[in-house]
Structure formats: C-alpha cells, structure tokens
Amino acid sequence: MTAQILYEQIGRLAARHQSTLKILVLVTKQSSFQAHRFCGIRYYSKMSVGESTNAPLLLRLVSEACTTANTAGSIVRKVLLSGELGVVDKGVNDLQTKADRCAQYYIVQRLKRCFPKATIIGEEGDDVSENLEGLLSPATTPPEPLFPEILNKSVPEKLLSISEENVVIWVDPLDGTQEFTKGLVGHVTTLIGIAVDARPVGGVIHQPFYEADGVKGRTMYGIPEVGHGGFTVTPPPEGKRIITTTRSHSNQRVEATLAALQPDEILRVGGAGHKAVLLIEGRAHAYVFASPGCKKWDTCAPEAVLVSIGGILTDMDGIPYRYSKDVEHVNQGGLLATAPGVDHSWYLKSIPK
C-alpha cells in the first residue's frame, strides 16, 4: 500500500469517524509518526540560513519559504494522523481545520521572524494562534535550506534592489480544505507566494501527501526570470485538449465555458495549487475557472511557478492579477492558466463573452 493511499484512507476515516483514528494513533505511537515536544522559544530564536547569508533578498525569501512550507506540510500530516481535524464551517463551501490553523500559524510566525518588515496575508486571517506542541520536532540548530542552490542563483538587476517593506507574502496553508476533510489528500497543497510591486516574483507549492523514494512531501518553487526547482517540466500531450477545473464549485457559466472550449478530457479536481501542478507536470493543457471564487493566496504562488517555466496565468479576459497588500482578495475575473507551450490567446478568443 502506498503512503498516499494510506493517507487517503485515514483521511476518509477522519471525515466520518474521527474517534476511530485514536486507535490508529495508538498503533503508530512508537513509529516515525510520533511527534516530539516543541519548545517555541528555542525554535523561533534560531537564525535561519536565509537570514545569515548575503544572498539577494529575493533568493532568501524563496529559500526560506521552501523550507517553511516543507515543515508546514509535516504539520498537516500530523494533524491528519491525530484524528482531531477540528473542522469549522466559515461559510458556503468554506471550511477550516486545525491543519489550516496550525500550518498558517507556523508559516506566519516563521516568516515574520525572518522578514519582519514584509507584509504577510494568510487565508485564515490575522488572529490565528495555535499550540504547536507535538506537531514540530525540537530544533537545536537552524534548519538547512531545502534547496541550497537557490541562494547561489543570478538575479536580474531590477530584482536586486527590492526592499523588505515592499514585499507582500500570500499564504494558503492548506489549499483544498474541503478535499482534505473528505480524505482526498492528493488534492492538498500549501502555497506561499511572494509579490513585489503587485506582481509575483517567487512562488512555492508544497504537496504534503506526495511521496517518492520514501520521502514524504514534495516542494517545488519558481522564480520568474531566475529559475525553478523540485520538479521536471513535462509538456502536455499533443493532439489533445485536456482542461482542469473545479471539482466542487461549478455553475452554469463554468460549464458553458468548458463546453465552448470543446476539451477532449476534463479533470475535475480540488485546489488551485493541485490544478497548477497538473499543468506543470503536463497532465493538462489549461486550468479554466470562469467564475469569481478563488483568492489571491490561491493564485500568487502558482502564477510565479508557472511563469518561471513559460506558462501564463490571467483572469478570463487575459488581464494579470495584482498582488499588492491593499488589493481585493477575491479574483473577480475568474482564472485562466495555461501550461508552457500552450497558446493562451486561443483560449481567450474561444471563451464566450
């Protein structure tokens, strides 16, 4: 049984019978899933490698975001295994779990510690506070960078002079919460997008439940005009049109748009981050959502990663989104993203107005 299948079975149990998971926790108590006690003072007092280097600010931001997202993914896994999802209904099709709250609290506290002058906007608001005891391993040394090569990359002149005060970091600690509560954990991602002058300059997508070669979680990053890592770019198949769209937020306009594009296949999945991964991996040509609904924290990181490999992300009229700290959070113009090498303009012309 693969780890992802195991996680999905556990997730379904968590959604239906949270008390059942207490048995699983007892069984795995002595396994690698057992969390250690956490000393917040000791952990947050440590200086990261990203802080201590002389690398350009942009590279330090992305490097720290990668390491932070990777740890947040571990928090998400441990919350699932605990069986205590702590689901809160925030509104129509808008759920929040303990994993959302704990992951955001960790991400925000960590990034504030490293970049105190940056603006950080998280999906769960400004007042999220959670006890992380049992969800983090004790840190006796600063965490090593997940991708050491990031700090040695060349940065264009225009990105060398950015200041911390102008940085806006958009955080979605658990993209695909509805799927998470239903055990569809393969749809879940953690997103950290970095914007300067209202445009994405770096993005991190982490998949907590991805596993390869015994390593749990996969982190990928993209820095437009600089580089990317954590994945291999794969072109989508020729001679077909595969479109990915929402799994649970469809409406008449969304369906009419999809019909007009005449796809050979439609992949209905959860999470904006997950849909972006389908484009990155060449499993879909376009991500189409012809309706307001997704937010800036859903798209900032995916846009940065897609642009870094030659993809495009805009609203349904081809207008790029802005990511300044005072911008409206909802993406009112819907979303159209295309994989590298795909003709974005064809989709714009084919979408009914």
mmCIF file of C-alpha atoms in Angstrom:
data_model
loop_
_atom_site.group_PDB
_atom_site.id
_atom_site.type_symbol
_atom_site.label_atom_id
_atom_site.label_comp_id
_atom_site.label_asym_id
_atom_site.label_seq_id
_atom_site.Cartn_x
_atom_site.Cartn_y
_atom_site.Cartn_z
ATOM 1 C CA MET A 1 0.000 0.000 0.000
ATOM 2 C CA THR A 2 1.443 3.380 -0.979
ATOM 3 C CA ALA A 3 1.675 6.178 1.550
ATOM 4 C CA GLN A 4 -0.807 8.352 -0.360
ATOM 5 C CA ILE A 5 -3.424 5.583 -0.404
ATOM 6 C CA LEU A 6 -2.872 5.074 3.337
ATOM 7 C CA TYR A 7 -3.253 8.789 3.978
ATOM 8 C CA GLU A 8 -6.429 8.924 1.903
ATOM 9 C CA GLN A 9 -7.934 6.010 3.825
ATOM 10 C CA ILE A 10 -7.024 7.712 7.096
ATOM 11 C CA GLY A 11 -8.474 10.962 5.761
ATOM 12 C CA ARG A 12 -11.788 9.309 4.960
ATOM 13 C CA LEU A 13 -11.892 7.870 8.466
ATOM 14 C CA ALA A 14 -11.172 11.311 9.853
ATOM 15 C CA ALA A 15 -14.052 12.773 7.877
ATOM 16 C CA ARG A 16 -16.551 10.130 9.011
ATOM 17 C CA HIS A 17 -15.388 8.786 12.348
ATOM 18 C CA GLN A 18 -12.770 10.966 13.986
ATOM 19 C CA SER A 19 -12.760 8.836 17.138
ATOM 20 C CA THR A 20 -11.679 5.783 15.114
ATOM 21 C CA LEU A 21 -8.371 7.458 14.398
ATOM 22 C CA LYS A 22 -7.420 7.411 18.064
ATOM 23 C CA ILE A 23 -6.857 3.674 17.650
ATOM 24 C CA LEU A 24 -4.563 4.320 14.690
ATOM 25 C CA VAL A 25 -2.626 6.879 16.686
ATOM 26 C CA LEU A 26 -2.074 4.356 19.486
ATOM 27 C CA VAL A 27 -0.885 1.771 16.961
ATOM 28 C CA THR A 28 1.596 4.200 15.423
ATOM 29 C CA LYS A 29 2.653 5.746 18.714
ATOM 30 C CA GLN A 30 6.134 4.281 18.541
ATOM 31 C CA SER A 31 6.504 4.830 14.793
ATOM 32 C CA SER A 32 8.063 7.669 12.885
ATOM 33 C CA PHE A 33 4.709 9.473 13.001
ATOM 34 C CA GLN A 34 5.079 10.215 16.722
ATOM 35 C CA ALA A 35 5.685 13.934 17.198
ATOM 36 C CA HIS A 36 8.204 15.331 19.654
ATOM 37 C CA ARG A 37 7.586 18.069 22.163
ATOM 38 C CA PHE A 38 8.107 21.564 20.877
ATOM 39 C CA CYS A 39 9.796 24.490 22.602
ATOM 40 C CA GLY A 40 8.625 27.600 20.771
ATOM 41 C CA ILE A 41 11.156 29.932 22.402
ATOM 42 C CA ARG A 42 14.100 27.804 21.369
ATOM 43 C CA TYR A 43 12.807 27.257 17.848
ATOM 44 C CA TYR A 44 11.962 30.815 16.936
ATOM 45 C CA SER A 45 15.165 32.202 18.439
ATOM 46 C CA LYS A 46 17.255 30.404 15.850
ATOM 47 C CA MET A 47 18.536 32.308 12.831
ATOM 48 C CA SER A 48 17.870 30.621 9.520
ATOM 49 C CA VAL A 49 20.439 30.148 6.789
ATOM 50 C CA GLY A 50 18.349 32.523 4.680
ATOM 51 C CA GLU A 51 18.813 35.255 7.291
ATOM 52 C CA SER A 52 22.520 34.745 7.770
ATOM 53 C CA THR A 53 23.587 34.777 4.118
ATOM 54 C CA ASN A 54 24.483 37.742 1.938
ATOM 55 C CA ALA A 55 22.370 36.426 -0.940
ATOM 56 C CA PRO A 56 19.852 38.844 -2.527
ATOM 57 C CA LEU A 57 16.607 39.321 -0.604
ATOM 58 C CA LEU A 58 14.510 37.617 -3.289
ATOM 59 C CA LEU A 59 16.566 34.428 -3.072
ATOM 60 C CA ARG A 60 16.471 34.444 0.717
ATOM 61 C CA LEU A 61 12.691 34.848 0.645
ATOM 62 C CA VAL A 62 12.166 31.901 -1.696
ATOM 63 C CA SER A 63 14.710 29.730 0.110
ATOM 64 C CA GLU A 64 13.064 30.328 3.480
ATOM 65 C CA ALA A 65 9.587 29.843 2.002
ATOM 66 C CA CYS A 66 10.607 26.418 0.656
ATOM 67 C CA THR A 67 11.940 25.225 3.998
ATOM 68 C CA THR A 68 8.963 26.682 5.855
ATOM 69 C CA ALA A 69 6.395 25.127 3.504
ATOM 70 C CA ASN A 70 8.092 21.756 3.872
ATOM 71 C CA THR A 71 7.744 21.905 7.666
ATOM 72 C CA ALA A 72 4.147 23.120 7.372
ATOM 73 C CA GLY A 73 3.410 20.040 5.281
ATOM 74 C CA SER A 74 4.666 17.857 8.117
ATOM 75 C CA ILE A 75 2.272 19.684 10.455
ATOM 76 C CA VAL A 76 -0.636 18.971 8.098
ATOM 77 C CA ARG A 77 0.219 15.254 8.009
ATOM 78 C CA LYS A 78 0.474 15.035 11.789
ATOM 79 C CA VAL A 79 -2.880 16.746 12.293
ATOM 80 C CA LEU A 80 -4.497 14.209 9.955
ATOM 81 C CA LEU A 81 -2.893 11.316 11.812
ATOM 82 C CA SER A 82 -4.030 12.708 15.168
ATOM 83 C CA GLY A 83 -7.655 12.223 14.161
ATOM 84 C CA GLU A 84 -8.599 15.642 15.557
ATOM 85 C CA LEU A 85 -9.389 17.664 12.451
ATOM 86 C CA GLY A 86 -11.200 20.445 14.323
ATOM 87 C CA VAL A 87 -13.421 21.400 11.367
ATOM 88 C CA VAL A 88 -15.015 24.865 11.419
ATOM 89 C CA ASP A 89 -17.584 25.977 8.839
ATOM 90 C CA LYS A 90 -16.721 29.560 7.828
ATOM 91 C CA GLY A 91 -19.493 29.853 5.231
ATOM 92 C CA VAL A 92 -20.735 28.385 1.952
ATOM 93 C CA ASN A 93 -18.130 25.912 0.659
ATOM 94 C CA ASP A 94 -15.565 27.409 3.047
ATOM 95 C CA LEU A 95 -14.205 25.034 5.673
ATOM 96 C CA GLN A 96 -11.291 25.426 8.061
ATOM 97 C CA THR A 97 -9.496 22.693 10.002
ATOM 98 C CA LYS A 98 -6.906 22.504 12.727
ATOM 99 C CA ALA A 99 -4.379 21.740 9.994
ATOM 100 C CA ASP A 100 -5.194 25.069 8.279
ATOM 101 C CA ARG A 101 -4.794 26.974 11.536
ATOM 102 C CA CYS A 102 -1.628 25.265 12.743
ATOM 103 C CA ALA A 103 0.116 25.391 9.367
ATOM 104 C CA GLN A 104 -0.671 29.089 8.911
ATOM 105 C CA TYR A 105 0.404 29.950 12.451
ATOM 106 C CA TYR A 106 3.749 28.235 11.884
ATOM 107 C CA ILE A 107 4.312 29.771 8.436
ATOM 108 C CA VAL A 108 3.428 33.304 9.504
ATOM 109 C CA GLN A 109 5.470 33.193 12.713
ATOM 110 C CA ARG A 110 8.478 31.758 10.912
ATOM 111 C CA LEU A 111 8.400 34.264 8.044
ATOM 112 C CA LYS A 112 7.747 37.191 10.397
ATOM 113 C CA ARG A 113 10.807 36.126 12.364
ATOM 114 C CA CYS A 114 12.914 36.087 9.202
ATOM 115 C CA PHE A 115 11.389 39.079 7.386
ATOM 116 C CA PRO A 116 9.749 41.360 9.967
ATOM 117 C CA LYS A 117 9.170 44.268 7.564
ATOM 118 C CA ALA A 118 7.304 42.243 4.921
ATOM 119 C CA THR A 119 3.505 42.142 4.752
ATOM 120 C CA ILE A 120 2.095 38.636 5.215
ATOM 121 C CA ILE A 121 -1.512 37.869 4.257
ATOM 122 C CA GLY A 122 -2.875 34.438 5.139
ATOM 123 C CA GLU A 123 -6.172 32.861 4.202
ATOM 124 C CA GLU A 124 -7.150 32.283 7.828
ATOM 125 C CA GLY A 125 -6.835 35.952 8.843
ATOM 126 C CA ASP A 126 -4.574 37.823 11.231
ATOM 127 C CA ASP A 127 -5.695 36.374 14.564
ATOM 128 C CA VAL A 128 -4.796 32.706 14.071
ATOM 129 C CA SER A 129 -2.986 31.315 17.104
ATOM 130 C CA GLU A 130 -2.440 27.620 17.750
ATOM 131 C CA ASN A 131 -0.472 25.444 20.130
ATOM 132 C CA LEU A 132 2.075 23.582 18.010
ATOM 133 C CA GLU A 133 3.191 21.238 20.779
ATOM 134 C CA GLY A 134 3.510 17.737 19.401
ATOM 135 C CA LEU A 135 3.471 18.937 15.806
ATOM 136 C CA LEU A 136 7.090 20.044 15.461
ATOM 137 C CA SER A 137 10.364 18.321 16.213
ATOM 138 C CA PRO A 138 12.640 20.256 18.574
ATOM 139 C CA ALA A 139 15.158 22.417 16.709
ATOM 140 C CA THR A 140 18.658 22.559 18.115
ATOM 141 C CA THR A 141 20.262 24.042 15.000
ATOM 142 C CA PRO A 142 18.946 26.362 12.298
ATOM 143 C CA PRO A 143 17.134 24.391 9.566
ATOM 144 C CA GLU A 144 19.206 23.706 6.487
ATOM 145 C CA PRO A 145 17.860 25.102 3.201
ATOM 146 C CA LEU A 146 15.704 22.611 1.343
ATOM 147 C CA PHE A 147 17.232 23.796 -1.946
ATOM 148 C CA PRO A 148 20.745 25.170 -1.264
ATOM 149 C CA GLU A 149 21.187 26.108 -4.916
ATOM 150 C CA ILE A 150 18.573 28.862 -4.662
ATOM 151 C CA LEU A 151 20.913 31.149 -2.725
ATOM 152 C CA ASN A 152 23.537 30.959 -5.497
ATOM 153 C CA LYS A 153 21.316 31.876 -8.439
ATOM 154 C CA SER A 154 21.772 35.026 -10.508
ATOM 155 C CA VAL A 155 19.110 37.694 -10.087
ATOM 156 C CA PRO A 156 18.216 40.341 -12.711
ATOM 157 C CA GLU A 157 19.300 43.869 -11.849
ATOM 158 C CA LYS A 158 15.717 45.071 -11.409
ATOM 159 C CA LEU A 159 15.143 42.463 -8.663
ATOM 160 C CA LEU A 160 18.357 43.161 -6.757
ATOM 161 C CA SER A 161 17.125 46.396 -5.242
ATOM 162 C CA ILE A 162 13.799 45.236 -3.790
ATOM 163 C CA SER A 163 13.229 46.185 -0.161
ATOM 164 C CA GLU A 164 11.593 44.097 2.526
ATOM 165 C CA GLU A 165 8.968 46.795 3.136
ATOM 166 C CA ASN A 166 7.661 46.333 -0.431
ATOM 167 C CA VAL A 167 7.297 42.559 -0.158
ATOM 168 C CA VAL A 168 3.827 41.007 0.180
ATOM 169 C CA ILE A 169 3.661 37.302 1.030
ATOM 170 C CA TRP A 170 0.405 35.465 0.269
ATOM 171 C CA VAL A 171 -0.135 32.268 2.276
ATOM 172 C CA ASP A 172 -2.647 29.475 1.784
ATOM 173 C CA PRO A 173 -1.644 26.989 4.481
ATOM 174 C CA LEU A 174 -3.906 24.218 3.186
ATOM 175 C CA ASP A 175 -5.310 24.683 -0.291
ATOM 176 C CA GLY A 176 -8.039 22.105 -0.858
ATOM 177 C CA THR A 177 -9.522 22.033 2.656
ATOM 178 C CA GLN A 178 -12.818 20.544 1.501
ATOM 179 C CA GLU A 179 -10.955 17.665 -0.143
ATOM 180 C CA PHE A 180 -8.787 17.264 2.970
ATOM 181 C CA THR A 181 -11.883 16.745 5.137
ATOM 182 C CA LYS A 182 -13.144 14.107 2.694
ATOM 183 C CA GLY A 183 -9.893 12.158 2.635
ATOM 184 C CA LEU A 184 -8.862 13.287 -0.848
ATOM 185 C CA VAL A 185 -5.464 14.340 0.384
ATOM 186 C CA GLY A 186 -3.785 14.108 -3.016
ATOM 187 C CA HIS A 187 -5.558 17.372 -3.881
ATOM 188 C CA VAL A 188 -3.991 19.274 -0.969
ATOM 189 C CA THR A 189 -1.163 21.809 -1.296
ATOM 190 C CA THR A 190 0.469 24.503 0.821
ATOM 191 C CA LEU A 191 1.062 27.743 -1.095
ATOM 192 C CA ILE A 192 3.441 30.634 -0.372
ATOM 193 C CA GLY A 193 3.514 33.392 -2.988
ATOM 194 C CA ILE A 194 5.887 36.362 -2.905
ATOM 195 C CA ALA A 195 4.960 39.620 -4.644
ATOM 196 C CA VAL A 196 6.814 42.887 -5.216
ATOM 197 C CA ASP A 197 5.204 45.909 -6.895
ATOM 198 C CA ALA A 198 1.959 43.902 -7.029
ATOM 199 C CA ARG A 199 3.396 41.128 -9.216
ATOM 200 C CA PRO A 200 4.545 37.603 -8.272
ATOM 201 C CA VAL A 201 8.337 37.294 -8.069
ATOM 202 C CA GLY A 202 8.541 33.919 -6.339
ATOM 203 C CA GLY A 203 6.284 31.021 -5.504
ATOM 204 C CA VAL A 204 6.357 27.780 -3.532
ATOM 205 C CA ILE A 205 3.934 24.868 -3.926
ATOM 206 C CA HIS A 206 4.210 22.049 -1.391
ATOM 207 C CA GLN A 207 2.315 18.748 -1.599
ATOM 208 C CA PRO A 208 2.154 17.284 1.939
ATOM 209 C CA PHE A 209 0.956 13.836 0.868
ATOM 210 C CA TYR A 210 3.182 13.259 -2.142
ATOM 211 C CA GLU A 211 5.753 10.509 -1.588
ATOM 212 C CA ALA A 212 8.673 9.321 -3.680
ATOM 213 C CA ASP A 213 11.662 7.202 -2.690
ATOM 214 C CA GLY A 214 10.468 7.127 0.911
ATOM 215 C CA VAL A 215 10.444 10.921 1.240
ATOM 216 C CA LYS A 216 7.131 12.385 2.362
ATOM 217 C CA GLY A 217 6.048 15.657 0.827
ATOM 218 C CA ARG A 218 7.213 17.421 -2.314
ATOM 219 C CA THR A 219 8.175 21.082 -2.541
ATOM 220 C CA MET A 220 8.524 22.959 -5.811
ATOM 221 C CA TYR A 221 9.492 26.561 -6.402
ATOM 222 C CA GLY A 222 9.585 29.046 -9.241
ATOM 223 C CA ILE A 223 11.235 32.452 -9.602
ATOM 224 C CA PRO A 224 10.343 34.233 -12.875
ATOM 225 C CA GLU A 225 13.461 35.191 -14.854
ATOM 226 C CA VAL A 226 15.625 33.275 -12.355
ATOM 227 C CA GLY A 227 14.764 29.589 -12.277
ATOM 228 C CA HIS A 228 12.741 26.774 -10.746
ATOM 229 C CA GLY A 229 13.289 23.512 -8.909
ATOM 230 C CA GLY A 230 11.760 20.489 -7.223
ATOM 231 C CA PHE A 231 10.113 19.187 -10.388
ATOM 232 C CA THR A 232 10.707 18.330 -14.027
ATOM 233 C CA VAL A 233 8.779 20.302 -16.637
ATOM 234 C CA THR A 234 6.761 17.964 -18.845
ATOM 235 C CA PRO A 235 4.879 19.212 -21.933
ATOM 236 C CA PRO A 236 1.212 18.193 -22.224
ATOM 237 C CA PRO A 237 0.304 15.655 -24.923
ATOM 238 C CA GLU A 238 -0.042 16.906 -28.490
ATOM 239 C CA GLY A 239 -3.224 16.408 -30.449
ATOM 240 C CA LYS A 240 -5.471 16.626 -27.386
ATOM 241 C CA ARG A 241 -7.021 19.347 -25.257
ATOM 242 C CA ILE A 242 -7.148 18.481 -21.564
ATOM 243 C CA ILE A 243 -8.649 21.054 -19.225
ATOM 244 C CA THR A 244 -8.664 21.002 -15.442
ATOM 245 C CA THR A 245 -11.319 22.818 -13.480
ATOM 246 C CA THR A 246 -13.116 22.932 -10.147
ATOM 247 C CA ARG A 247 -14.357 19.746 -8.516
ATOM 248 C CA SER A 248 -16.980 21.303 -6.248
ATOM 249 C CA HIS A 249 -17.593 24.974 -7.194
ATOM 250 C CA SER A 250 -19.087 24.695 -10.658
ATOM 251 C CA ASN A 251 -22.010 26.707 -12.023
ATOM 252 C CA GLN A 252 -23.792 27.342 -15.323
ATOM 253 C CA ARG A 253 -21.188 29.824 -16.540
ATOM 254 C CA VAL A 254 -18.304 27.491 -15.751
ATOM 255 C CA GLU A 255 -19.958 24.624 -17.618
ATOM 256 C CA ALA A 256 -20.861 26.784 -20.629
ATOM 257 C CA THR A 257 -17.260 27.958 -20.915
ATOM 258 C CA LEU A 258 -15.930 24.427 -20.751
ATOM 259 C CA ALA A 259 -18.367 23.299 -23.436
ATOM 260 C CA ALA A 260 -17.281 26.135 -25.739
ATOM 261 C CA LEU A 261 -13.648 25.049 -25.473
ATOM 262 C CA GLN A 262 -14.540 21.508 -26.611
ATOM 263 C CA PRO A 263 -11.987 19.640 -24.498
ATOM 264 C CA ASP A 264 -11.113 16.018 -25.113
ATOM 265 C CA GLU A 265 -10.968 15.487 -21.371
ATOM 266 C CA ILE A 266 -11.916 17.442 -18.249
ATOM 267 C CA LEU A 267 -10.075 16.845 -14.966
ATOM 268 C CA ARG A 268 -12.287 17.998 -12.091
ATOM 269 C CA VAL A 269 -10.041 18.277 -9.062
ATOM 270 C CA GLY A 270 -9.783 20.309 -5.878
ATOM 271 C CA GLY A 271 -7.308 23.046 -5.007
ATOM 272 C CA ALA A 272 -5.779 25.745 -7.199
ATOM 273 C CA GLY A 273 -2.302 24.523 -6.310
ATOM 274 C CA HIS A 274 -3.151 20.998 -7.373
ATOM 275 C CA LYS A 275 -4.507 22.222 -10.712
ATOM 276 C CA ALA A 276 -1.319 24.209 -11.285
ATOM 277 C CA VAL A 277 0.697 21.051 -10.612
ATOM 278 C CA LEU A 278 -1.293 19.280 -13.363
ATOM 279 C CA LEU A 279 -0.120 21.982 -15.804
ATOM 280 C CA ILE A 280 3.464 21.796 -14.553
ATOM 281 C CA GLU A 281 3.543 18.024 -14.962
ATOM 282 C CA GLY A 282 1.965 18.113 -18.427
ATOM 283 C CA ARG A 283 -1.217 16.322 -17.368
ATOM 284 C CA ALA A 284 -3.403 19.217 -18.514
ATOM 285 C CA HIS A 285 -3.124 21.991 -21.091
ATOM 286 C CA ALA A 286 -5.205 24.621 -19.318
ATOM 287 C CA TYR A 287 -6.812 25.452 -15.975
ATOM 288 C CA VAL A 288 -10.150 27.172 -16.592
ATOM 289 C CA PHE A 289 -12.455 28.632 -13.933
ATOM 290 C CA ALA A 290 -14.916 31.119 -15.423
ATOM 291 C CA SER A 291 -16.279 32.457 -12.155
ATOM 292 C CA PRO A 292 -15.204 34.560 -9.158
ATOM 293 C CA GLY A 293 -14.230 32.460 -6.187
ATOM 294 C CA CYS A 294 -10.531 31.808 -5.891
ATOM 295 C CA LYS A 295 -8.447 34.301 -3.917
ATOM 296 C CA LYS A 296 -5.048 35.940 -4.235
ATOM 297 C CA TRP A 297 -3.470 33.414 -1.860
ATOM 298 C CA ASP A 298 -4.707 30.672 -4.240
ATOM 299 C CA THR A 299 -3.005 32.132 -7.314
ATOM 300 C CA CYS A 300 0.096 34.136 -6.327
ATOM 301 C CA ALA A 301 2.375 31.127 -5.814
ATOM 302 C CA PRO A 302 1.012 29.084 -8.767
ATOM 303 C CA GLU A 303 1.396 32.079 -11.084
ATOM 304 C CA ALA A 304 5.032 32.592 -10.072
ATOM 305 C CA VAL A 305 5.875 28.920 -10.618
ATOM 306 C CA LEU A 306 4.031 28.730 -13.947
ATOM 307 C CA VAL A 307 5.612 31.922 -15.284
ATOM 308 C CA SER A 308 9.072 30.680 -14.278
ATOM 309 C CA ILE A 309 8.680 27.768 -16.722
ATOM 310 C CA GLY A 310 6.943 29.659 -19.527
ATOM 311 C CA GLY A 311 3.308 29.242 -18.503
ATOM 312 C CA ILE A 312 0.738 32.015 -18.126
ATOM 313 C CA LEU A 313 -1.946 32.835 -15.543
ATOM 314 C CA THR A 314 -4.505 35.637 -16.005
ATOM 315 C CA ASP A 315 -8.165 36.367 -15.472
ATOM 316 C CA MET A 316 -10.653 35.255 -18.135
ATOM 317 C CA ASP A 317 -10.029 38.444 -20.124
ATOM 318 C CA GLY A 318 -6.264 37.956 -20.194
ATOM 319 C CA ILE A 319 -5.567 40.608 -17.544
ATOM 320 C CA PRO A 320 -2.875 39.713 -14.960
ATOM 321 C CA TYR A 321 -3.887 39.883 -11.317
ATOM 322 C CA ARG A 322 -2.315 42.369 -8.903
ATOM 323 C CA TYR A 323 -0.979 41.264 -5.523
ATOM 324 C CA SER A 324 -0.416 44.486 -3.562
ATOM 325 C CA LYS A 325 -1.229 44.440 0.153
ATOM 326 C CA ASP A 326 -4.411 46.524 -0.244
ATOM 327 C CA VAL A 327 -5.878 44.671 -3.238
ATOM 328 C CA GLU A 328 -9.242 42.900 -3.125
ATOM 329 C CA HIS A 329 -8.679 39.301 -2.094
ATOM 330 C CA VAL A 330 -11.236 37.722 -4.446
ATOM 331 C CA ASN A 331 -10.209 37.114 -8.066
ATOM 332 C CA GLN A 332 -13.387 38.557 -9.561
ATOM 333 C CA GLY A 333 -12.395 37.856 -13.173
ATOM 334 C CA GLY A 334 -12.106 34.100 -12.859
ATOM 335 C CA LEU A 335 -8.942 32.284 -13.839
ATOM 336 C CA LEU A 336 -7.258 31.037 -16.982
ATOM 337 C CA ALA A 337 -3.853 29.365 -16.740
ATOM 338 C CA THR A 338 -2.005 27.527 -19.486
ATOM 339 C CA ALA A 339 0.952 25.162 -19.483
ATOM 340 C CA PRO A 340 4.273 26.053 -21.163
ATOM 341 C CA GLY A 341 3.964 25.956 -24.939
ATOM 342 C CA VAL A 342 0.155 26.189 -24.915
ATOM 343 C CA ASP A 343 -1.431 29.066 -26.839
ATOM 344 C CA HIS A 344 -3.027 31.183 -24.105
ATOM 345 C CA SER A 345 -4.508 33.559 -26.675
ATOM 346 C CA TRP A 346 -6.502 30.746 -28.321
ATOM 347 C CA TYR A 347 -8.340 30.127 -25.056
ATOM 348 C CA LEU A 348 -9.006 33.847 -24.608
ATOM 349 C CA LYS A 349 -10.501 34.081 -28.108
ATOM 350 C CA SER A 350 -12.554 30.903 -27.680
ATOM 351 C CA ILE A 351 -14.138 31.792 -24.351
ATOM 352 C CA PRO A 352 -17.699 33.094 -24.792
ATOM 353 C CA LYS A 353 -18.035 36.719 -23.701
#
